[in-house]
PDB file of C-alpha atoms in Angstrom:
ATOM      1  CA  MET A 182     132.279   3.596 180.480  1.00  0.00           C
ATOM      2  CA  ASP A 183     131.496   4.910 177.020  1.00  0.00           C
ATOM      3  CA  GLU A 184     131.378   1.939 174.600  1.00  0.00           C
ATOM      4  CA  ARG A 185     133.532   3.688 171.994  1.00  0.00           C
ATOM      5  CA  LEU A 186     136.235   4.478 174.523  1.00  0.00           C
ATOM      6  CA  ARG A 187     136.068   0.939 175.903  1.00  0.00           C
ATOM      7  CA  LYS A 188     136.726  -0.519 172.429  1.00  0.00           C
ATOM      8  CA  GLN A 189     139.548   1.935 171.754  1.00  0.00           C
ATOM      9  CA  MET A 190     141.221   1.085 175.052  1.00  0.00           C
ATOM     10  CA  GLU A 191     140.776  -2.640 174.388  1.00  0.00           C
ATOM     11  CA  PHE A 192     142.587  -2.199 171.053  1.00  0.00           C
ATOM     12  CA  VAL A 193     145.376  -0.183 172.697  1.00  0.00           C
ATOM     13  CA  LEU A 194     145.841  -2.976 175.230  1.00  0.00           C
ATOM     14  CA  GLU A 195     145.733  -5.656 172.514  1.00  0.00           C
ATOM     15  CA  VAL A 196     148.473  -4.040 170.440  1.00  0.00           C
ATOM     16  CA  ASP A 197     150.733  -4.029 173.500  1.00  0.00           C
ATOM     17  CA  LYS A 198     151.324  -7.661 172.457  1.00  0.00           C
ATOM     18  CA  LEU A 199     153.524  -6.355 169.618  1.00  0.00           C
ATOM     19  CA  LYS A 200     156.225  -5.939 172.242  1.00  0.00           C
ATOM     20  CA  LYS A 201     156.409  -9.741 172.480  1.00  0.00           C
ATOM     21  CA  ILE A 202     156.614 -10.486 168.747  1.00  0.00           C
ATOM     22  CA  GLY A 203     160.255 -11.100 167.964  1.00  0.00           C
ATOM     23  CA  ARG A 204     161.950 -10.347 164.689  1.00  0.00           C
ATOM     24  CA  GLN A 205     165.155 -11.737 163.170  1.00  0.00           C
ATOM     25  CA  THR A 206     166.957  -8.386 163.042  1.00  0.00           C
ATOM     26  CA  TYR A 207     169.343  -7.508 165.860  1.00  0.00           C
ATOM     27  CA  LEU A 208     169.475  -4.149 167.601  1.00  0.00           C
ATOM     28  CA  SER A 209     172.318  -1.939 166.389  1.00  0.00           C
ATOM     29  CA  ASP A 210     174.547  -3.070 169.284  1.00  0.00           C
ATOM     30  CA  ALA A 211     173.772  -6.750 168.494  1.00  0.00           C
ATOM     31  CA  SER A 212     172.784  -7.359 172.140  1.00  0.00           C
ATOM     32  CA  ARG A 213     169.452  -8.954 171.196  1.00  0.00           C
ATOM     33  CA  LYS A 214     166.868  -9.107 168.427  1.00  0.00           C
ATOM     34  CA  GLU A 215     164.309  -6.335 168.115  1.00  0.00           C
ATOM     35  CA  ASN A 216     160.574  -6.800 168.547  1.00  0.00           C
ATOM     36  CA  ASP A 217     157.733  -5.556 166.346  1.00  0.00           C
ATOM     37  CA  ALA A 218     156.910  -2.575 168.571  1.00  0.00           C
ATOM     38  CA  GLU A 219     160.507  -1.363 168.450  1.00  0.00           C
ATOM     39  CA  HIS A 220     160.592  -1.861 164.698  1.00  0.00           C
ATOM     40  CA  SER A 221     157.365   0.118 164.200  1.00  0.00           C
ATOM     41  CA  TRP A 222     158.542   2.958 166.450  1.00  0.00           C
ATOM     42  CA  HIS A 223     161.809   3.141 164.513  1.00  0.00           C
ATOM     43  CA  LEU A 224     159.945   3.366 161.203  1.00  0.00           C
ATOM     44  CA  ALA A 225     157.668   6.133 162.539  1.00  0.00           C
ATOM     45  CA  LEU A 226     160.691   8.202 163.533  1.00  0.00           C
ATOM     46  CA  MET A 227     162.287   7.525 160.143  1.00  0.00           C
ATOM     47  CA  ALA A 228     159.089   8.701 158.424  1.00  0.00           C
ATOM     48  CA  ILE A 229     159.299  12.038 160.215  1.00  0.00           C
ATOM     49  CA  LEU A 230     163.016  12.529 159.602  1.00  0.00           C
ATOM     50  CA  LEU A 231     163.304  11.190 156.054  1.00  0.00           C
ATOM     51  CA  ALA A 232     160.041  12.372 154.451  1.00  0.00           C
ATOM     52  CA  GLU A 233     161.965  14.955 152.425  1.00  0.00           C
ATOM     53  CA  HIS A 234     163.586  12.065 150.538  1.00  0.00           C
ATOM     54  CA  SER A 235     160.302  10.655 149.263  1.00  0.00           C
ATOM     55  CA  ASN A 236     160.077  10.547 145.468  1.00  0.00           C
ATOM     56  CA  ARG A 237     156.668  12.231 145.634  1.00  0.00           C
ATOM     57  CA  ASP A 238     154.709  14.466 147.977  1.00  0.00           C
ATOM     58  CA  ILE A 239     153.297  12.392 150.820  1.00  0.00           C
ATOM     59  CA  ASP A 240     150.964  12.737 153.778  1.00  0.00           C
ATOM     60  CA  VAL A 241     153.511  12.097 156.544  1.00  0.00           C
ATOM     61  CA  LEU A 242     150.867  11.435 159.208  1.00  0.00           C
ATOM     62  CA  LYS A 243     149.391   8.743 156.974  1.00  0.00           C
ATOM     63  CA  VAL A 244     152.831   7.160 156.561  1.00  0.00           C
ATOM     64  CA  ILE A 245     153.362   7.249 160.334  1.00  0.00           C
ATOM     65  CA  THR A 246     149.972   5.598 160.883  1.00  0.00           C
ATOM     66  CA  MET A 247     150.844   2.990 158.272  1.00  0.00           C
ATOM     67  CA  VAL A 248     154.180   2.032 159.784  1.00  0.00           C
ATOM     68  CA  LEU A 249     152.770   1.969 163.310  1.00  0.00           C
ATOM     69  CA  ILE A 250     150.037  -0.529 162.380  1.00  0.00           C
ATOM     70  CA  HIS A 251     151.597  -2.472 159.479  1.00  0.00           C
ATOM     71  CA  ASP A 252     152.761  -5.339 161.716  1.00  0.00           C
ATOM     72  CA  VAL A 253     149.784  -5.409 164.126  1.00  0.00           C
ATOM     73  CA  VAL A 254     148.574  -8.544 162.348  1.00  0.00           C
ATOM     74  CA  GLU A 255     151.702 -10.355 163.527  1.00  0.00           C
ATOM     75  CA  ILE A 256     150.141 -10.552 167.010  1.00  0.00           C
ATOM     76  CA  ASP A 257     148.184 -13.528 165.626  1.00  0.00           C
ATOM     77  CA  ALA A 258     150.071 -14.361 162.429  1.00  0.00           C
ATOM     78  CA  GLY A 259     153.612 -14.195 163.820  1.00  0.00           C
ATOM     79  CA  ASP A 260     156.570 -12.577 162.101  1.00  0.00           C
ATOM     80  CA  THR A 261     157.428 -14.120 158.752  1.00  0.00           C
ATOM     81  CA  TYR A 262     161.140 -13.701 158.134  1.00  0.00           C
ATOM     82  CA  ALA A 263     161.921 -11.817 154.921  1.00  0.00           C
ATOM     83  CA  TYR A 264     163.704 -14.820 153.396  1.00  0.00           C
ATOM     84  CA  ASP A 265     161.408 -17.604 154.669  1.00  0.00           C
ATOM     85  CA  GLU A 266     159.893 -18.831 151.401  1.00  0.00           C
ATOM     86  CA  THR A 267     157.834 -21.559 153.106  1.00  0.00           C
ATOM     87  CA  GLY A 268     156.357 -19.117 155.618  1.00  0.00           C
ATOM     88  CA  LYS A 269     155.473 -16.676 152.854  1.00  0.00           C
ATOM     89  CA  MET A 270     153.181 -19.267 151.249  1.00  0.00           C
ATOM     90  CA  SER A 271     150.626 -18.941 154.073  1.00  0.00           C
ATOM     91  CA  GLN A 272     151.513 -15.417 155.200  1.00  0.00           C
ATOM     92  CA  ARG A 273     148.704 -13.530 153.451  1.00  0.00           C
ATOM     93  CA  ALA A 274     145.964 -15.868 154.708  1.00  0.00           C
ATOM     94  CA  ARG A 275     147.311 -15.760 158.282  1.00  0.00           C
ATOM     95  CA  GLU A 276     147.590 -11.981 158.205  1.00  0.00           C
ATOM     96  CA  GLU A 277     144.103 -11.423 156.747  1.00  0.00           C
ATOM     97  CA  ALA A 278     142.552 -13.556 159.488  1.00  0.00           C
ATOM     98  CA  ALA A 279     144.511 -11.577 162.067  1.00  0.00           C
ATOM     99  CA  ALA A 280     143.420  -8.271 160.515  1.00  0.00           C
ATOM    100  CA  ASP A 281     139.788  -9.375 160.675  1.00  0.00           C
ATOM    101  CA  ARG A 282     140.052 -10.045 164.396  1.00  0.00           C
ATOM    102  CA  ILE A 283     142.388  -7.317 165.605  1.00  0.00           C
ATOM    103  CA  PHE A 284     141.122  -4.267 163.724  1.00  0.00           C
ATOM    104  CA  ASN A 285     137.517  -5.192 164.535  1.00  0.00           C
ATOM    105  CA  ILE A 286     138.220  -4.663 168.223  1.00  0.00           C
ATOM    106  CA  LEU A 287     137.953  -0.940 167.396  1.00  0.00           C
ATOM    107  CA  PRO A 288     134.725   1.012 166.841  1.00  0.00           C
ATOM    108  CA  LYS A 289     133.435   0.377 163.311  1.00  0.00           C
ATOM    109  CA  ASP A 290     134.684   3.624 161.722  1.00  0.00           C
ATOM    110  CA  GLN A 291     138.193   3.269 163.157  1.00  0.00           C
ATOM    111  CA  ALA A 292     138.263  -0.457 162.354  1.00  0.00           C
ATOM    112  CA  GLU A 293     137.526   0.326 158.705  1.00  0.00           C
ATOM    113  CA  TYR A 294     140.085   3.136 158.597  1.00  0.00           C
ATOM    114  CA  MET A 295     142.874   1.038 160.113  1.00  0.00           C
ATOM    115  CA  ARG A 296     142.073  -1.966 157.943  1.00  0.00           C
ATOM    116  CA  ASN A 297     142.098   0.244 154.835  1.00  0.00           C
ATOM    117  CA  ILE A 298     145.452   1.767 155.846  1.00  0.00           C
ATOM    118  CA  TRP A 299     146.857  -1.733 156.388  1.00  0.00           C
ATOM    119  CA  GLU A 300     145.532  -2.911 152.998  1.00  0.00           C
ATOM    120  CA  GLU A 301     146.992   0.205 151.347  1.00  0.00           C
ATOM    121  CA  PHE A 302     150.410  -0.604 152.832  1.00  0.00           C
ATOM    122  CA  GLU A 303     150.124  -4.194 151.608  1.00  0.00           C
ATOM    123  CA  ALA A 304     149.148  -3.128 148.073  1.00  0.00           C
ATOM    124  CA  CYS A 305     152.128  -0.740 147.937  1.00  0.00           C
ATOM    125  CA  GLU A 306     150.650   1.438 145.200  1.00  0.00           C
ATOM    126  CA  SER A 307     150.090   4.865 146.787  1.00  0.00           C
ATOM    127  CA  PRO A 308     152.999   7.274 147.349  1.00  0.00           C
ATOM    128  CA  GLU A 309     152.559   6.840 151.122  1.00  0.00           C
ATOM    129  CA  ALA A 310     152.599   3.051 150.929  1.00  0.00           C
ATOM    130  CA  GLN A 311     155.645   3.041 148.668  1.00  0.00           C
ATOM    131  CA  PHE A 312     157.538   5.327 151.031  1.00  0.00           C
ATOM    132  CA  ALA A 313     156.439   3.292 154.074  1.00  0.00           C
ATOM    133  CA  ARG A 314     157.618   0.111 152.341  1.00  0.00           C
ATOM    134  CA  THR A 315     160.942   1.757 151.517  1.00  0.00           C
ATOM    135  CA  LEU A 316     161.416   2.514 155.216  1.00  0.00           C
ATOM    136  CA  ASP A 317     160.322  -1.010 156.181  1.00  0.00           C
ATOM    137  CA  ASN A 318     162.956  -2.429 153.843  1.00  0.00           C
ATOM    138  CA  ALA A 319     165.712   0.030 154.744  1.00  0.00           C
ATOM    139  CA  GLN A 320     165.523  -0.225 158.537  1.00  0.00           C
ATOM    140  CA  PRO A 321     166.619  -3.877 158.843  1.00  0.00           C
ATOM    141  CA  VAL A 322     169.363  -3.246 156.269  1.00  0.00           C
ATOM    142  CA  MET A 323     170.761  -0.464 158.444  1.00  0.00           C
ATOM    143  CA  LEU A 324     170.615  -2.669 161.551  1.00  0.00           C
ATOM    144  CA  ASN A 325     172.223  -5.597 159.741  1.00  0.00           C
ATOM    145  CA  HIS A 326     174.984  -3.314 158.544  1.00  0.00           C
ATOM    146  CA  ALA A 327     175.502  -1.950 162.087  1.00  0.00           C
ATOM    147  CA  THR A 328     175.900  -5.507 163.421  1.00  0.00           C
ATOM    148  CA  ASP A 329     178.381  -6.523 160.727  1.00  0.00           C
ATOM    149  CA  GLY A 330     175.692  -8.518 158.946  1.00  0.00           C
ATOM    150  CA  ARG A 331     174.934 -10.771 161.905  1.00  0.00           C
ATOM    151  CA  ALA A 332     171.408 -11.852 160.902  1.00  0.00           C
ATOM    152  CA  TRP A 333     172.403 -12.121 157.225  1.00  0.00           C
ATOM    153  CA  ARG A 334     175.310 -14.376 158.177  1.00  0.00           C
ATOM    154  CA  GLU A 335     173.178 -16.497 160.534  1.00  0.00           C
ATOM    155  CA  HIS A 336     170.614 -17.083 157.790  1.00  0.00           C
ATOM    156  CA  GLU A 337     173.189 -17.365 154.973  1.00  0.00           C
ATOM    157  CA  VAL A 338     171.387 -14.681 152.983  1.00  0.00           C
ATOM    158  CA  LYS A 339     172.337 -14.370 149.326  1.00  0.00           C
ATOM    159  CA  LEU A 340     172.619 -11.174 147.302  1.00  0.00           C
ATOM    160  CA  SER A 341     169.891 -12.387 144.927  1.00  0.00           C
ATOM    161  CA  GLN A 342     167.488 -12.686 147.883  1.00  0.00           C
ATOM    162  CA  VAL A 343     168.325  -9.200 149.128  1.00  0.00           C
ATOM    163  CA  MET A 344     167.943  -7.682 145.673  1.00  0.00           C
ATOM    164  CA  ASN A 345     164.650  -9.480 145.055  1.00  0.00           C
ATOM    165  CA  ARG A 346     163.240  -8.272 148.376  1.00  0.00           C
ATOM    166  CA  ASN A 347     164.286  -4.726 147.513  1.00  0.00           C
ATOM    167  CA  LYS A 348     163.266  -4.671 143.850  1.00  0.00           C
ATOM    168  CA  ASN A 349     160.640  -1.993 144.566  1.00  0.00           C
ATOM    169  CA  THR A 350     162.423  -0.088 147.344  1.00  0.00           C
ATOM    170  CA  HIS A 351     163.398   2.670 144.907  1.00  0.00           C
ATOM    171  CA  LYS A 352     159.726   3.468 144.252  1.00  0.00           C
ATOM    172  CA  GLY A 353     159.387   5.219 147.606  1.00  0.00           C
ATOM    173  CA  SER A 354     162.758   6.968 147.619  1.00  0.00           C
ATOM    174  CA  GLU A 355     165.589   6.845 145.129  1.00  0.00           C
ATOM    175  CA  ASP A 356     167.838   8.509 147.736  1.00  0.00           C
ATOM    176  CA  ILE A 357     167.204   5.868 150.406  1.00  0.00           C
ATOM    177  CA  TRP A 358     167.516   3.085 147.832  1.00  0.00           C
ATOM    178  CA  GLU A 359     170.897   4.417 146.721  1.00  0.00           C
ATOM    179  CA  TYR A 360     172.029   4.564 150.353  1.00  0.00           C
ATOM    180  CA  ILE A 361     171.037   0.997 151.245  1.00  0.00           C
ATOM    181  CA  HIS A 362     172.259  -0.364 147.909  1.00  0.00           C
ATOM    182  CA  GLY A 363     175.690   0.907 148.916  1.00  0.00           C
ATOM    183  CA  LEU A 364     175.342  -1.022 152.186  1.00  0.00           C
ATOM    184  CA  PHE A 365     174.546  -4.196 150.243  1.00  0.00           C
ATOM    185  CA  ILE A 366     177.677  -3.798 148.139  1.00  0.00           C
ATOM    186  CA  GLU A 367     179.815  -3.174 151.216  1.00  0.00           C
ATOM    187  CA  ASN A 368     178.388  -6.231 152.992  1.00  0.00           C
ATOM    188  CA  VAL A 369     178.941  -8.446 149.976  1.00  0.00           C
ATOM    189  CA  SER A 370     182.578  -7.371 149.950  1.00  0.00           C
ATOM    190  CA  LYS A 371     182.847  -8.259 153.665  1.00  0.00           C
ATOM    191  CA  GLY A 372     181.259 -11.665 153.122  1.00  0.00           C
ATOM    192  CA  ASN A 373     178.182 -10.831 155.217  1.00  0.00           C
ATOM    193  CA  ILE A 374     175.910 -11.354 152.206  1.00  0.00           C
ATOM    194  CA  ILE A 375     176.702 -14.287 149.939  1.00  0.00           C
ATOM    195  CA  LYS A 376     177.557 -13.289 146.382  1.00  0.00           C
ATOM    196  CA  GLU A 377     176.459 -16.031 143.985  1.00  0.00           C
TER     197      GLU A 377
END
């Protein structure tokens, strides 16, 4: 077999492990929690459908690539819950080590491209990264709202935590930020998010 194809197929098989990485957010019917692969697929679809709401012109294919690979590092690093302050302390180091291993399964040119896309998402400075991050923040909000705040209630999430996590969400899309901000307000009024 061609060495390049062998490496590409090895990477494709490796990222299948995303299907086993659980998240804290429930599916919209609250039947179970989603996994990383489901989350990434959902974001890719959102990127296609909601691109017109980006604050700036974006390369939609780049955003789709970004959201499809942004959590690949969690195969090794695990999912760090959005409000787990202890886990966040070691998150970057764990994820960099994972990126070194996982992306380097690919042929050198693709490994560099994917690693650069992942780093761009993490830096959250380009229009594509800001829009991808907006989607990454909005998707669990929508699912939490659909489940009457189940994960927020289980973790006793406070409004200050939600607002801090979303302090830059508006940078990718003012429209999407306005939409999810309304969901925060509604869920505070229902007691699903703790108002301090």
